[in-house]
Amino acid sequence: MKLVRFGARGAEKPGLVAADGRIKDCSAHVADYDHAFFAGDGLERVRSFAARPDRLPDAPAGVRLGAPVARPRNVFAIGLNYSDHAKETGAAIPAEPILFMKATSAVCGPHDPILIPRGSEKTDWEVELGVVIGRDAHYLPSKEAARGHIAGYCVANDVSERSFQLEHGGQWSKGKSSLNFLPLGPWLVTPDDIPDPQQLGLRLDVNGTRRQTGTTASMIFDVLHIVHYLSQFLVLEAGDVIITGTPPGVGMGMKPPQFLRAGDVVELAIDGLGSQRSVCEPG
Ligand code: ZN
């Protein structure tokens, strides 16, 4: 099942993608894909009427897509989770998952512009597998128990300003949280349609040139490990988003480094999860 949210920013409606690719409006049945939706029986309710998409109205043709989940309570991000990416940044392979936070105000739609922040000269790209939490999770007893707490998967771009991240002291969050620094979607794909989240190819192009190629098989810590691990330290809440690290090929790792400029086009995709296309604009 593929869930989408469509409409103007801040006024998105919940929908789903029918087998023929058409976007169907579910707003008569559910309010939004938010914490209450996932914490309750929202996914089961959508499943009950998703079987008859002909009974649902079509979304307007060409409508804007928002992030496939309403603004999450938390966005957790895992750093340096692909050994080949850790290598390109010159960092050591982490012994445990590296956790940092992204401001939830950074979330935007999959084709919204990437906004280059004021004064930025080092805005960079990172294609990542996004994981949406389906049920609150705290002190999960095992990796296997994490499986029942995942609502689904989506494409994420962990847009990063390397100067803000690395040259202004303290933690990484300053360089990860600018407006529109987290395009999510186009859709949230439920686990029944993704038999193995550790066998997904990822890719990202800038202006038509392939920059990142990877597979989630190269993660140092896999999705179930990350969900179980984080739950030992904090409460993962339904609707929260975890982005799980990026494969090699970021601009910071190029020789010489390359960064995004207004007018650049960034396209990224993950097997089974669809693709994003964003144009860079001054923020
Ligand atoms: Zn990242």
Coordinates of C-alpha atoms and ligand atoms in Angstrom, one line a residue:
M1 CA 0.0 0.0 0.0
K2 CA 1.3 3.5 -1.0
L3 CA 0.1 6.4 1.1
V4 CA 0.4 10.0 -0.1
R5 CA -0.5 13.4 1.0
F6 CA -1.5 16.0 -1.6
G7 CA -2.5 19.6 -1.8
A8 CA -1.1 23.0 -0.8
R9 CA 1.6 23.1 1.8
G10 CA 0.1 23.0 5.2
A11 CA -3.3 21.9 3.9
E12 CA -2.4 18.5 2.5
K13 CA -5.1 15.7 2.4
P14 CA -4.4 12.0 2.9
G15 CA -4.6 9.8 -0.1
L16 CA -3.4 6.6 -1.6
V17 CA -1.9 5.4 -4.9
A18 CA -4.2 3.0 -6.7
A19 CA -2.8 0.1 -8.8
D20 CA -3.3 2.1 -11.9
G21 CA -1.1 4.9 -10.5
R22 CA -3.9 7.3 -9.8
I23 CA -4.0 9.2 -6.6
K24 CA -7.2 8.7 -4.6
D25 CA -8.6 11.0 -2.0
C26 CA -9.0 9.4 1.5
S27 CA -10.0 12.5 3.4
A28 CA -13.6 11.5 3.8
H29 CA -12.3 8.5 5.9
V30 CA -9.2 9.6 7.7
A31 CA -8.1 13.1 9.0
D32 CA -4.4 12.8 8.2
Y33 CA -1.4 10.5 8.4
D34 CA -0.2 11.8 11.8
H35 CA 0.6 10.5 15.2
A36 CA -3.0 9.7 16.1
F37 CA -3.5 7.9 12.8
F38 CA -0.6 5.6 13.3
A39 CA -1.0 5.1 17.0
G40 CA -4.7 4.1 16.5
D41 CA -6.0 1.7 13.8
G42 CA -5.4 4.1 10.9
L43 CA -3.4 1.8 8.7
E44 CA -6.0 -1.0 9.1
R45 CA -8.8 1.4 8.2
V46 CA -7.0 2.6 5.1
R47 CA -6.4 -1.0 4.1
S48 CA -10.1 -1.8 4.5
F49 CA -11.1 0.7 1.8
A50 CA -7.9 0.6 -0.3
A51 CA -9.3 -2.7 -1.7
R52 CA -12.0 -0.7 -3.5
P53 CA -10.2 2.4 -4.8
D54 CA -12.9 2.9 -7.4
R55 CA -15.1 4.1 -4.6
L56 CA -12.7 6.9 -3.7
P57 CA -12.6 10.3 -5.5
D58 CA -9.5 11.1 -7.6
A59 CA -7.1 13.8 -6.4
P60 CA -6.9 16.8 -8.8
A61 CA -4.5 16.0 -11.7
G62 CA -1.0 17.4 -11.3
V63 CA -1.6 18.2 -7.6
R64 CA 1.4 19.0 -5.4
L65 CA 2.5 16.1 -3.2
G66 CA 3.4 16.8 0.4
A67 CA 5.5 14.6 2.7
P68 CA 3.6 11.3 3.0
V69 CA 3.4 11.8 6.8
A70 CA 2.1 14.8 8.6
R71 CA 4.7 16.8 10.5
P72 CA 6.3 14.2 12.8
R73 CA 7.0 14.7 16.4
N74 CA 10.6 13.7 15.9
V75 CA 13.0 13.3 13.0
F76 CA 16.0 11.0 14.0
A77 CA 19.0 10.7 11.7
I78 CA 21.7 8.1 11.7
G79 CA 25.2 9.3 10.6
L80 CA 27.9 7.4 8.7
N81 CA 25.8 4.2 8.4
Y82 CA 27.4 3.1 5.2
S83 CA 31.0 2.0 5.5
D84 CA 32.0 3.3 2.1
H85 CA 30.4 6.7 2.9
A86 CA 32.3 6.9 6.3
K87 CA 35.5 6.3 4.3
E88 CA 34.8 9.1 1.8
T89 CA 34.3 11.6 4.7
G90 CA 37.5 10.4 6.4
A91 CA 35.6 9.3 9.5
A92 CA 36.1 6.0 11.4
I93 CA 33.5 3.2 11.2
P94 CA 31.2 3.8 14.1
A95 CA 31.0 1.2 16.8
E96 CA 27.4 2.1 17.6
P97 CA 24.8 4.1 15.5
I98 CA 25.6 7.8 15.5
L99 CA 22.4 9.7 16.3
F100 CA 21.6 13.3 15.4
M101 CA 18.3 15.3 15.2
K102 CA 16.8 17.2 12.3
A103 CA 14.3 20.0 13.0
T104 CA 10.9 18.8 12.1
S105 CA 10.3 22.2 10.3
A106 CA 12.8 21.0 7.6
V107 CA 10.2 18.4 6.3
C108 CA 8.8 19.2 2.9
G109 CA 7.3 17.5 -0.2
P110 CA 9.2 15.3 -2.5
H111 CA 9.3 17.8 -5.4
D112 CA 9.4 21.0 -3.4
P113 CA 12.4 23.2 -4.1
I114 CA 15.6 22.7 -2.1
L115 CA 16.2 26.1 -0.6
I116 CA 19.8 27.2 -0.4
P117 CA 20.1 28.9 3.0
R118 CA 21.2 32.5 3.1
G119 CA 25.0 32.7 3.0
S120 CA 25.3 29.0 2.1
E121 CA 28.2 27.9 -0.1
K122 CA 28.2 24.2 0.9
T123 CA 24.6 22.8 0.5
D124 CA 25.0 19.0 -0.1
W125 CA 22.8 16.1 -1.0
E126 CA 22.2 12.7 0.8
V127 CA 19.8 10.0 -0.5
E128 CA 18.5 7.9 2.4
L129 CA 16.0 5.3 3.3
G130 CA 13.4 6.9 5.6
V131 CA 11.6 4.7 8.1
V132 CA 8.2 5.8 9.7
I133 CA 7.3 4.5 13.1
G134 CA 3.9 2.8 13.3
R135 CA 3.6 2.2 17.1
D136 CA 5.3 3.8 20.0
A137 CA 8.5 1.9 20.9
H138 CA 10.4 1.9 24.2
Y139 CA 12.8 -0.7 25.5
L140 CA 12.1 -3.2 22.7
P141 CA 13.2 -6.6 23.9
S142 CA 14.9 -7.6 20.5
K143 CA 15.6 -6.6 17.0
E144 CA 12.8 -8.9 15.8
A145 CA 10.4 -7.0 18.0
A146 CA 11.2 -3.8 16.1
R147 CA 9.4 -5.2 13.0
G148 CA 6.0 -4.6 14.4
H149 CA 6.7 -0.9 15.1
I150 CA 7.4 0.1 11.5
A151 CA 4.6 1.7 9.5
G152 CA 6.6 1.9 6.2
Y153 CA 9.4 3.3 4.2
C154 CA 10.0 6.3 2.0
V155 CA 12.7 8.1 0.0
A156 CA 14.4 10.9 2.0
N157 CA 17.0 13.6 1.0
D158 CA 19.0 14.5 4.1
V159 CA 20.0 17.9 2.7
S160 CA 23.0 19.2 4.6
E161 CA 24.9 22.5 4.8
R162 CA 28.5 21.4 5.5
S163 CA 29.8 24.7 6.8
F164 CA 26.8 25.0 9.2
Q165 CA 27.3 21.3 10.1
L166 CA 31.1 21.3 10.7
E167 CA 32.5 24.8 10.9
H168 CA 30.3 26.4 13.5
G169 CA 31.0 24.3 16.6
G170 CA 28.9 21.9 18.5
Q171 CA 26.6 19.2 17.0
W172 CA 25.6 18.6 13.4
S173 CA 22.0 19.8 13.8
K174 CA 22.7 23.3 12.6
G175 CA 23.7 22.0 9.2
K176 CA 20.8 19.6 8.9
S177 CA 17.7 21.6 9.8
S178 CA 17.2 24.5 7.4
L179 CA 13.9 25.1 5.7
N180 CA 13.1 22.3 3.1
F181 CA 16.2 20.3 4.2
L182 CA 14.1 17.1 4.4
P183 CA 12.1 16.3 1.2
L184 CA 10.2 13.1 2.0
G185 CA 8.2 10.8 -0.4
P186 CA 6.6 10.6 -2.9
W187 CA 4.8 8.0 -0.9
L188 CA 5.0 5.9 2.2
V189 CA 5.2 2.2 1.3
T190 CA 3.9 -0.3 3.8
P191 CA 6.2 -3.2 4.8
D192 CA 4.0 -5.8 3.0
D193 CA 5.2 -4.2 -0.3
I194 CA 8.9 -4.1 0.7
P195 CA 9.8 -7.7 1.5
D196 CA 13.4 -6.9 2.4
P197 CA 14.3 -3.3 3.2
Q198 CA 18.0 -4.3 3.3
Q199 CA 18.0 -5.1 -0.5
L200 CA 17.1 -1.7 -1.9
G201 CA 19.1 0.2 -4.5
L202 CA 19.5 3.9 -3.9
R203 CA 20.6 6.5 -6.4
L204 CA 20.9 10.3 -6.8
D205 CA 21.6 12.5 -9.8
V206 CA 22.6 16.2 -9.9
N207 CA 21.8 17.9 -13.2
G208 CA 21.5 14.4 -14.8
T209 CA 24.9 13.2 -13.6
R210 CA 24.9 10.2 -11.3
R211 CA 26.5 11.1 -8.0
Q212 CA 25.3 8.5 -5.5
T213 CA 24.8 4.8 -6.1
G214 CA 24.3 2.3 -3.2
T215 CA 22.3 -0.4 -1.7
T216 CA 20.8 -0.7 1.8
A217 CA 22.6 -4.1 2.0
S218 CA 25.7 -2.0 2.8
M219 CA 24.3 -0.4 5.9
I220 CA 26.5 -0.9 9.0
F221 CA 23.4 -1.1 11.2
D222 CA 20.3 -2.3 9.6
V223 CA 16.8 -0.9 10.1
L224 CA 15.7 -3.4 12.8
H225 CA 19.0 -2.8 14.7
I226 CA 18.4 1.0 14.5
V227 CA 14.8 0.9 15.8
H228 CA 15.7 -1.6 18.6
Y229 CA 18.8 0.4 19.5
L230 CA 17.1 3.8 19.6
S231 CA 14.3 2.5 21.8
Q232 CA 16.8 1.6 24.5
F233 CA 17.6 5.4 24.9
L234 CA 14.3 7.2 24.1
V235 CA 10.7 6.8 23.1
L236 CA 10.1 6.4 19.4
E237 CA 6.6 7.8 18.8
A238 CA 4.1 6.7 16.1
G239 CA 4.6 8.9 13.1
D240 CA 8.2 9.7 13.9
V241 CA 10.7 9.5 11.0
I242 CA 14.1 7.9 11.1
I243 CA 16.5 8.5 8.2
T244 CA 19.1 5.8 8.1
G245 CA 22.3 7.2 6.5
T246 CA 23.6 7.8 3.0
P247 CA 25.7 5.8 0.6
P248 CA 28.9 7.3 -0.9
G249 CA 28.9 10.1 -3.5
V250 CA 28.0 13.2 -1.5
G251 CA 29.4 16.6 -2.7
M252 CA 31.7 17.0 0.3
G253 CA 33.5 13.8 -0.6
M254 CA 34.3 14.8 -4.2
K255 CA 37.7 16.0 -5.3
P256 CA 37.3 19.0 -5.4
P257 CA 34.1 19.1 -3.3
Q258 CA 31.0 20.2 -5.2
F259 CA 27.9 21.8 -3.7
L260 CA 24.4 22.8 -4.9
R261 CA 23.6 26.2 -6.5
A262 CA 20.3 27.8 -7.4
G263 CA 19.0 26.2 -10.6
D264 CA 20.6 22.8 -10.0
V265 CA 18.2 19.8 -10.3
V266 CA 18.4 16.9 -7.8
E267 CA 16.8 13.6 -8.6
L268 CA 16.8 10.6 -6.3
A269 CA 15.1 7.2 -6.1
I270 CA 15.0 4.0 -4.1
D271 CA 13.8 0.7 -5.5
G272 CA 10.1 0.3 -4.8
L273 CA 9.8 3.6 -3.1
G274 CA 9.5 6.0 -6.1
S275 CA 11.6 9.1 -6.9
Q276 CA 12.0 12.8 -6.0
R277 CA 12.9 15.7 -8.3
S278 CA 13.8 19.1 -6.7
V279 CA 15.1 22.3 -8.2
C280 CA 17.4 24.4 -6.0
E281 CA 16.3 27.9 -5.2
P282 CA 17.7 30.8 -3.1
G283 CA 16.2 30.4 0.4
Ligands
ZN1 ZN 22.4 11.7 6.4

